[in-house]
């Protein structure tokens, strides 16, 4: 076990030592009054969220689009990955993520680093597990006002399962027709006086897939404990460990503007993929959350999170493709390791004040953090050549340590920020949300290759947000908002000689919309938005190795969502997105010599829709149907490879008793051939979607 992960057992022991001692000794403590976690959501509608404001607020009071995928939907669809969950959110495009990580584009803008857990940044690049997730929230539009750098198109926030007063005792198993085999558990209890709450979740997976050589081996463990330290104070301790190893599969290459026409299981890699083409991630984190209620109008929320991330990635890549009577493709081989650690400390004070007819819900926040990120990469080109349409894979040896590294660097990020937000209620019809955040972000890179291009930069940024909501009655809310986000160019540390001299990219969003409450059991949201990003870094066509901040991208669009009860016994989660994206400024040209200017951004379909409809048959049984559809998308911004539009139909059925729960899903009923994701920055990594697949889950509560 790596020395950085050795502390995990001690953290777990600390989480549980106090609860067990309190339970065994049966110590009598004073009565406490702490708001318990809400009961598990059983419907498809979410009425509130903390993603947009960092304080729990009704969605109809927020002048910004927020999509929530609750646990009930995740279970009805047998979702086990973040991509499964996000299929229920309109306006998203999926990236193959180098076969290494969860990655999406939101409203046409990359969200590669815009992952959060309970509102705290989680930007390590890996595949997340849902065994400890209560709901997934997607905040649309820039969010630097609360979250700092990134979030151009929006962000994804996973809300974890917390200890609760009610006992939790559940075991589950999932099997699939493509070789999926997964078990989960969720166990929780409370001490006699309810002063100590404990919970532990976890999963074990050993699955195959429809792709040749595909495999996933995963172990997840997440213990937590809440200690009620008094009438108004609670401390929640959480630990999380994930080990994920799988085939480093990036799909199929492109040929003549389309993904190559081969069987969807065709894998372009190594014959010994399990040894020479795999990605293994290890992630460990510990979080301590302190909540204290001073009085009805003043509350403290303080979070300290520490994480370690290790990546061992061995993978093959697509080189040149020859045309002719018998096209071939050359294969490269790469070994990349990453070693990261960091911490974040967030202190937030929320306050309620009243001045006449104006009610204020204020949020004062301070955040500090530090991250260390190290990378080492060795690569060899032309290690094998395959027939493009019938690859016979070669057994590849390991890359020797004598190969000169193409990347070898250590990076440090120091974050210090302060923010202020006011959600003001003016009379009975108006609400105004205003916020401002100041960030100081220091970045340093120690380049240990022969180039020795060390980089350092300090950015001082101010991120504003202003929105207004008009509520003429209790069912309708009309809103308008403006917000900005920033993303330092050096954050990705692309090797351009002057990368650390360039200002951050800036994304601005103007949005109007309506939120309708349909009888208290469902909601309808419509939004129109105009997002633009400036200062995008592009290669200097005159000075080789330098960059120019002249890129500009814009997306205009509309989104419609429905969540909740359609009629008695009918639940619906549905969405539609219209996205008109355009690269408005760029000096670069594609490999075909055509300009990027005027192109459509990658992974941005003009039309996309999702739907999941559930009908209850009495008290115990249900049936469901739904699917996803998307118009054609481009694999990368050069617009040289098109992923054809598609539509897939999924079916579901289930039984829910007092102790036993059974869920069946049939994905891609018509066995359509389609491509669900691409690279977003290259054309030769296009991932086919699942063929017709039957998945069954059983959960037992005891």
PDB file of N, CA, C and O in Angstrom, residues 94-96 252-254 257-259 600-604 632-644 675 677-687:
ATOM      1  N   UNK A  94     -20.889  13.780 -24.115  1.00  0.00           N
ATOM      2  CA  UNK A  94     -20.022  12.863 -23.378  1.00  0.00           C
ATOM      3  C   UNK A  94     -18.697  12.658 -24.097  1.00  0.00           C
ATOM      4  O   UNK A  94     -18.658  12.410 -25.297  1.00  0.00           O
ATOM      5  N   UNK A  95     -17.620  12.745 -23.308  1.00  0.00           N
ATOM      6  CA  UNK A  95     -16.278  12.485 -23.819  1.00  0.00           C
ATOM      7  C   UNK A  95     -15.827  11.104 -23.384  1.00  0.00           C
ATOM      8  O   UNK A  95     -16.194  10.625 -22.304  1.00  0.00           O
ATOM      9  N   UNK A  96     -15.005  10.459 -24.211  1.00  0.00           N
ATOM     10  CA  UNK A  96     -14.454   9.152 -23.856  1.00  0.00           C
ATOM     11  C   UNK A  96     -13.459   9.274 -22.707  1.00  0.00           C
ATOM     12  O   UNK A  96     -13.127   8.289 -22.059  1.00  0.00           O
ATOM     13  N   UNK A 252     -12.981   3.430 -31.294  1.00  0.00           N
ATOM     14  CA  UNK A 252     -12.494   3.113 -32.641  1.00  0.00           C
ATOM     15  C   UNK A 252     -12.047   4.387 -33.342  1.00  0.00           C
ATOM     16  O   UNK A 252     -12.535   5.484 -33.048  1.00  0.00           O
ATOM     17  N   UNK A 253     -11.103   4.264 -34.290  1.00  0.00           N
ATOM     18  CA  UNK A 253     -10.618   5.451 -35.001  1.00  0.00           C
ATOM     19  C   UNK A 253     -11.615   5.955 -36.036  1.00  0.00           C
ATOM     20  O   UNK A 253     -12.676   5.366 -36.262  1.00  0.00           O
ATOM     21  N   UNK A 254     -11.239   7.064 -36.642  1.00  0.00           N
ATOM     22  CA  UNK A 254     -12.071   7.696 -37.670  1.00  0.00           C
ATOM     23  C   UNK A 254     -11.499   7.385 -39.053  1.00  0.00           C
ATOM     24  O   UNK A 254     -10.282   7.256 -39.223  1.00  0.00           O
ATOM     25  N   UNK A 257     -14.103  10.726 -42.320  1.00  0.00           N
ATOM     26  CA  UNK A 257     -15.093  11.590 -41.691  1.00  0.00           C
ATOM     27  C   UNK A 257     -16.108  10.916 -40.817  1.00  0.00           C
ATOM     28  O   UNK A 257     -17.036  11.569 -40.317  1.00  0.00           O
ATOM     29  N   UNK A 258     -15.989   9.598 -40.609  1.00  0.00           N
ATOM     30  CA  UNK A 258     -16.911   8.870 -39.747  1.00  0.00           C
ATOM     31  C   UNK A 258     -16.115   7.861 -38.918  1.00  0.00           C
ATOM     32  O   UNK A 258     -15.024   7.442 -39.320  1.00  0.00           O
ATOM     33  N   UNK A 259     -16.641   7.428 -37.774  1.00  0.00           N
ATOM     34  CA  UNK A 259     -16.004   6.313 -37.069  1.00  0.00           C
ATOM     35  C   UNK A 259     -15.934   5.106 -37.997  1.00  0.00           C
ATOM     36  O   UNK A 259     -16.869   4.832 -38.758  1.00  0.00           O
ATOM     37  N   UNK A 600     -18.381  24.283 -35.463  1.00  0.00           N
ATOM     38  CA  UNK A 600     -19.196  23.929 -34.303  1.00  0.00           C
ATOM     39  C   UNK A 600     -18.299  23.274 -33.257  1.00  0.00           C
ATOM     40  O   UNK A 600     -17.504  22.395 -33.601  1.00  0.00           O
ATOM     41  N   UNK A 601     -18.393  23.653 -31.995  1.00  0.00           N
ATOM     42  CA  UNK A 601     -17.585  22.995 -30.958  1.00  0.00           C
ATOM     43  C   UNK A 601     -17.871  21.502 -30.893  1.00  0.00           C
ATOM     44  O   UNK A 601     -18.949  21.035 -31.262  1.00  0.00           O
ATOM     45  N   UNK A 602     -16.904  20.754 -30.397  1.00  0.00           N
ATOM     46  CA  UNK A 602     -17.056  19.301 -30.309  1.00  0.00           C
ATOM     47  C   UNK A 602     -18.129  18.923 -29.294  1.00  0.00           C
ATOM     48  O   UNK A 602     -18.424  19.666 -28.355  1.00  0.00           O
ATOM     49  N   UNK A 603     -18.714  17.750 -29.507  1.00  0.00           N
ATOM     50  CA  UNK A 603     -19.683  17.140 -28.583  1.00  0.00           C
ATOM     51  C   UNK A 603     -20.861  18.064 -28.293  1.00  0.00           C
ATOM     52  O   UNK A 603     -21.400  18.062 -27.177  1.00  0.00           O
ATOM     53  N   UNK A 604     -21.277  18.813 -29.296  1.00  0.00           N
ATOM     54  CA  UNK A 604     -22.371  19.769 -29.115  1.00  0.00           C
ATOM     55  C   UNK A 604     -23.447  19.513 -30.167  1.00  0.00           C
ATOM     56  O   UNK A 604     -23.473  20.161 -31.227  1.00  0.00           O
ATOM     57  N   UNK A 632     -26.509  14.728 -34.860  1.00  0.00           N
ATOM     58  CA  UNK A 632     -25.098  14.508 -35.170  1.00  0.00           C
ATOM     59  C   UNK A 632     -24.224  15.480 -34.388  1.00  0.00           C
ATOM     60  O   UNK A 632     -24.604  16.625 -34.120  1.00  0.00           O
ATOM     61  N   UNK A 633     -23.042  14.999 -33.984  1.00  0.00           N
ATOM     62  CA  UNK A 633     -22.062  15.807 -33.263  1.00  0.00           C
ATOM     63  C   UNK A 633     -20.706  15.651 -33.925  1.00  0.00           C
ATOM     64  O   UNK A 633     -20.463  14.677 -34.629  1.00  0.00           O
ATOM     65  N   UNK A 634     -19.831  16.603 -33.671  1.00  0.00           N
ATOM     66  CA  UNK A 634     -18.465  16.501 -34.157  1.00  0.00           C
ATOM     67  C   UNK A 634     -17.572  15.952 -33.043  1.00  0.00           C
ATOM     68  O   UNK A 634     -17.728  16.298 -31.875  1.00  0.00           O
ATOM     69  N   UNK A 635     -16.622  15.085 -33.428  1.00  0.00           N
ATOM     70  CA  UNK A 635     -15.733  14.464 -32.448  1.00  0.00           C
ATOM     71  C   UNK A 635     -14.723  15.448 -31.883  1.00  0.00           C
ATOM     72  O   UNK A 635     -14.266  15.293 -30.755  1.00  0.00           O
ATOM     73  N   UNK A 636     -14.359  16.466 -32.648  1.00  0.00           N
ATOM     74  CA  UNK A 636     -13.410  17.475 -32.194  1.00  0.00           C
ATOM     75  C   UNK A 636     -13.751  18.795 -32.883  1.00  0.00           C
ATOM     76  O   UNK A 636     -14.530  18.818 -33.842  1.00  0.00           O
ATOM     77  N   UNK A 637     -13.176  19.906 -32.439  1.00  0.00           N
ATOM     78  CA  UNK A 637     -13.563  21.204 -33.010  1.00  0.00           C
ATOM     79  C   UNK A 637     -13.082  21.448 -34.431  1.00  0.00           C
ATOM     80  O   UNK A 637     -13.437  22.478 -35.007  1.00  0.00           O
ATOM     81  N   UNK A 638     -12.298  20.530 -35.015  1.00  0.00           N
ATOM     82  CA  UNK A 638     -11.934  20.725 -36.420  1.00  0.00           C
ATOM     83  C   UNK A 638     -13.074  20.326 -37.356  1.00  0.00           C
ATOM     84  O   UNK A 638     -13.010  20.568 -38.566  1.00  0.00           O
ATOM     85  N   UNK A 639     -14.137  19.703 -36.808  1.00  0.00           N
ATOM     86  CA  UNK A 639     -15.338  19.322 -37.562  1.00  0.00           C
ATOM     87  C   UNK A 639     -15.042  18.380 -38.720  1.00  0.00           C
ATOM     88  O   UNK A 639     -15.776  18.353 -39.723  1.00  0.00           O
ATOM     89  N   UNK A 640     -13.997  17.567 -38.572  1.00  0.00           N
ATOM     90  CA  UNK A 640     -13.621  16.654 -39.649  1.00  0.00           C
ATOM     91  C   UNK A 640     -14.206  15.249 -39.470  1.00  0.00           C
ATOM     92  O   UNK A 640     -14.209  14.473 -40.416  1.00  0.00           O
ATOM     93  N   UNK A 641     -14.673  14.927 -38.263  1.00  0.00           N
ATOM     94  CA  UNK A 641     -15.295  13.626 -38.011  1.00  0.00           C
ATOM     95  C   UNK A 641     -16.650  13.843 -37.367  1.00  0.00           C
ATOM     96  O   UNK A 641     -16.765  14.552 -36.361  1.00  0.00           O
ATOM     97  N   UNK A 642     -17.661  13.216 -37.948  1.00  0.00           N
ATOM     98  CA  UNK A 642     -19.030  13.355 -37.471  1.00  0.00           C
ATOM     99  C   UNK A 642     -19.505  12.067 -36.816  1.00  0.00           C
ATOM    100  O   UNK A 642     -19.353  10.977 -37.379  1.00  0.00           O
ATOM    101  N   UNK A 643     -20.048  12.193 -35.626  1.00  0.00           N
ATOM    102  CA  UNK A 643     -20.743  11.075 -34.996  1.00  0.00           C
ATOM    103  C   UNK A 643     -22.204  11.173 -35.408  1.00  0.00           C
ATOM    104  O   UNK A 643     -22.869  12.175 -35.118  1.00  0.00           O
ATOM    105  N   UNK A 644     -22.751  10.164 -36.079  1.00  0.00           N
ATOM    106  CA  UNK A 644     -24.131  10.261 -36.565  1.00  0.00           C
ATOM    107  C   UNK A 644     -25.125  10.413 -35.416  1.00  0.00           C
ATOM    108  O   UNK A 644     -24.889   9.977 -34.285  1.00  0.00           O
ATOM    109  N   UNK A 675     -22.841   5.880 -31.447  1.00  0.00           N
ATOM    110  CA  UNK A 675     -21.633   6.289 -30.741  1.00  0.00           C
ATOM    111  C   UNK A 675     -22.028   7.279 -29.654  1.00  0.00           C
ATOM    112  O   UNK A 675     -22.621   8.318 -29.927  1.00  0.00           O
ATOM    113  N   UNK A 677     -19.869   8.654 -27.284  1.00  0.00           N
ATOM    114  CA  UNK A 677     -18.883   9.647 -26.877  1.00  0.00           C
ATOM    115  C   UNK A 677     -17.713   9.663 -27.841  1.00  0.00           C
ATOM    116  O   UNK A 677     -17.511   8.735 -28.632  1.00  0.00           O
ATOM    117  N   UNK A 678     -16.933  10.743 -27.754  1.00  0.00           N
ATOM    118  CA  UNK A 678     -15.713  10.896 -28.540  1.00  0.00           C
ATOM    119  C   UNK A 678     -14.697  11.628 -27.676  1.00  0.00           C
ATOM    120  O   UNK A 678     -14.951  11.925 -26.503  1.00  0.00           O
ATOM    121  N   UNK A 679     -13.562  11.956 -28.253  1.00  0.00           N
ATOM    122  CA  UNK A 679     -12.466  12.506 -27.454  1.00  0.00           C
ATOM    123  C   UNK A 679     -12.701  13.959 -27.072  1.00  0.00           C
ATOM    124  O   UNK A 679     -12.338  14.397 -25.993  1.00  0.00           O
ATOM    125  N   UNK A 680     -13.251  14.734 -27.950  1.00  0.00           N
ATOM    126  CA  UNK A 680     -13.485  16.185 -27.869  1.00  0.00           C
ATOM    127  C   UNK A 680     -12.306  17.004 -28.371  1.00  0.00           C
ATOM    128  O   UNK A 680     -12.482  18.176 -28.721  1.00  0.00           O
ATOM    129  N   UNK A 681     -11.112  16.412 -28.421  1.00  0.00           N
ATOM    130  CA  UNK A 681      -9.967  17.147 -28.939  1.00  0.00           C
ATOM    131  C   UNK A 681      -9.229  16.405 -30.034  1.00  0.00           C
ATOM    132  O   UNK A 681      -8.219  16.881 -30.540  1.00  0.00           O
ATOM    133  N   UNK A 682      -9.708  15.222 -30.409  1.00  0.00           N
ATOM    134  CA  UNK A 682      -9.098  14.416 -31.467  1.00  0.00           C
ATOM    135  C   UNK A 682     -10.197  13.598 -32.126  1.00  0.00           C
ATOM    136  O   UNK A 682     -11.289  13.440 -31.576  1.00  0.00           O
ATOM    137  N   UNK A 683      -9.909  13.054 -33.309  1.00  0.00           N
ATOM    138  CA  UNK A 683     -10.949  12.391 -34.092  1.00  0.00           C
ATOM    139  C   UNK A 683     -10.931  10.866 -34.001  1.00  0.00           C
ATOM    140  O   UNK A 683     -11.881  10.219 -34.442  1.00  0.00           O
ATOM    141  N   UNK A 684      -9.888  10.281 -33.445  1.00  0.00           N
ATOM    142  CA  UNK A 684      -9.696   8.834 -33.568  1.00  0.00           C
ATOM    143  C   UNK A 684     -10.019   8.041 -32.310  1.00  0.00           C
ATOM    144  O   UNK A 684      -9.479   6.955 -32.099  1.00  0.00           O
ATOM    145  N   UNK A 685     -10.898   8.583 -31.475  1.00  0.00           N
ATOM    146  CA  UNK A 685     -11.273   7.889 -30.240  1.00  0.00           C
ATOM    147  C   UNK A 685     -12.782   8.020 -30.040  1.00  0.00           C
ATOM    148  O   UNK A 685     -13.263   8.916 -29.338  1.00  0.00           O
ATOM    149  N   UNK A 686     -13.514   7.123 -30.674  1.00  0.00           N
ATOM    150  CA  UNK A 686     -14.971   7.203 -30.706  1.00  0.00           C
ATOM    151  C   UNK A 686     -15.552   5.933 -30.090  1.00  0.00           C
ATOM    152  O   UNK A 686     -15.295   4.826 -30.563  1.00  0.00           O
ATOM    153  N   UNK A 687     -16.353   6.106 -29.048  1.00  0.00           N
ATOM    154  CA  UNK A 687     -16.815   4.959 -28.271  1.00  0.00           C
ATOM    155  C   UNK A 687     -18.234   4.562 -28.667  1.00  0.00           C
ATOM    156  O   UNK A 687     -19.164   5.363 -28.548  1.00  0.00           O
TER     157      UNK A 687
END
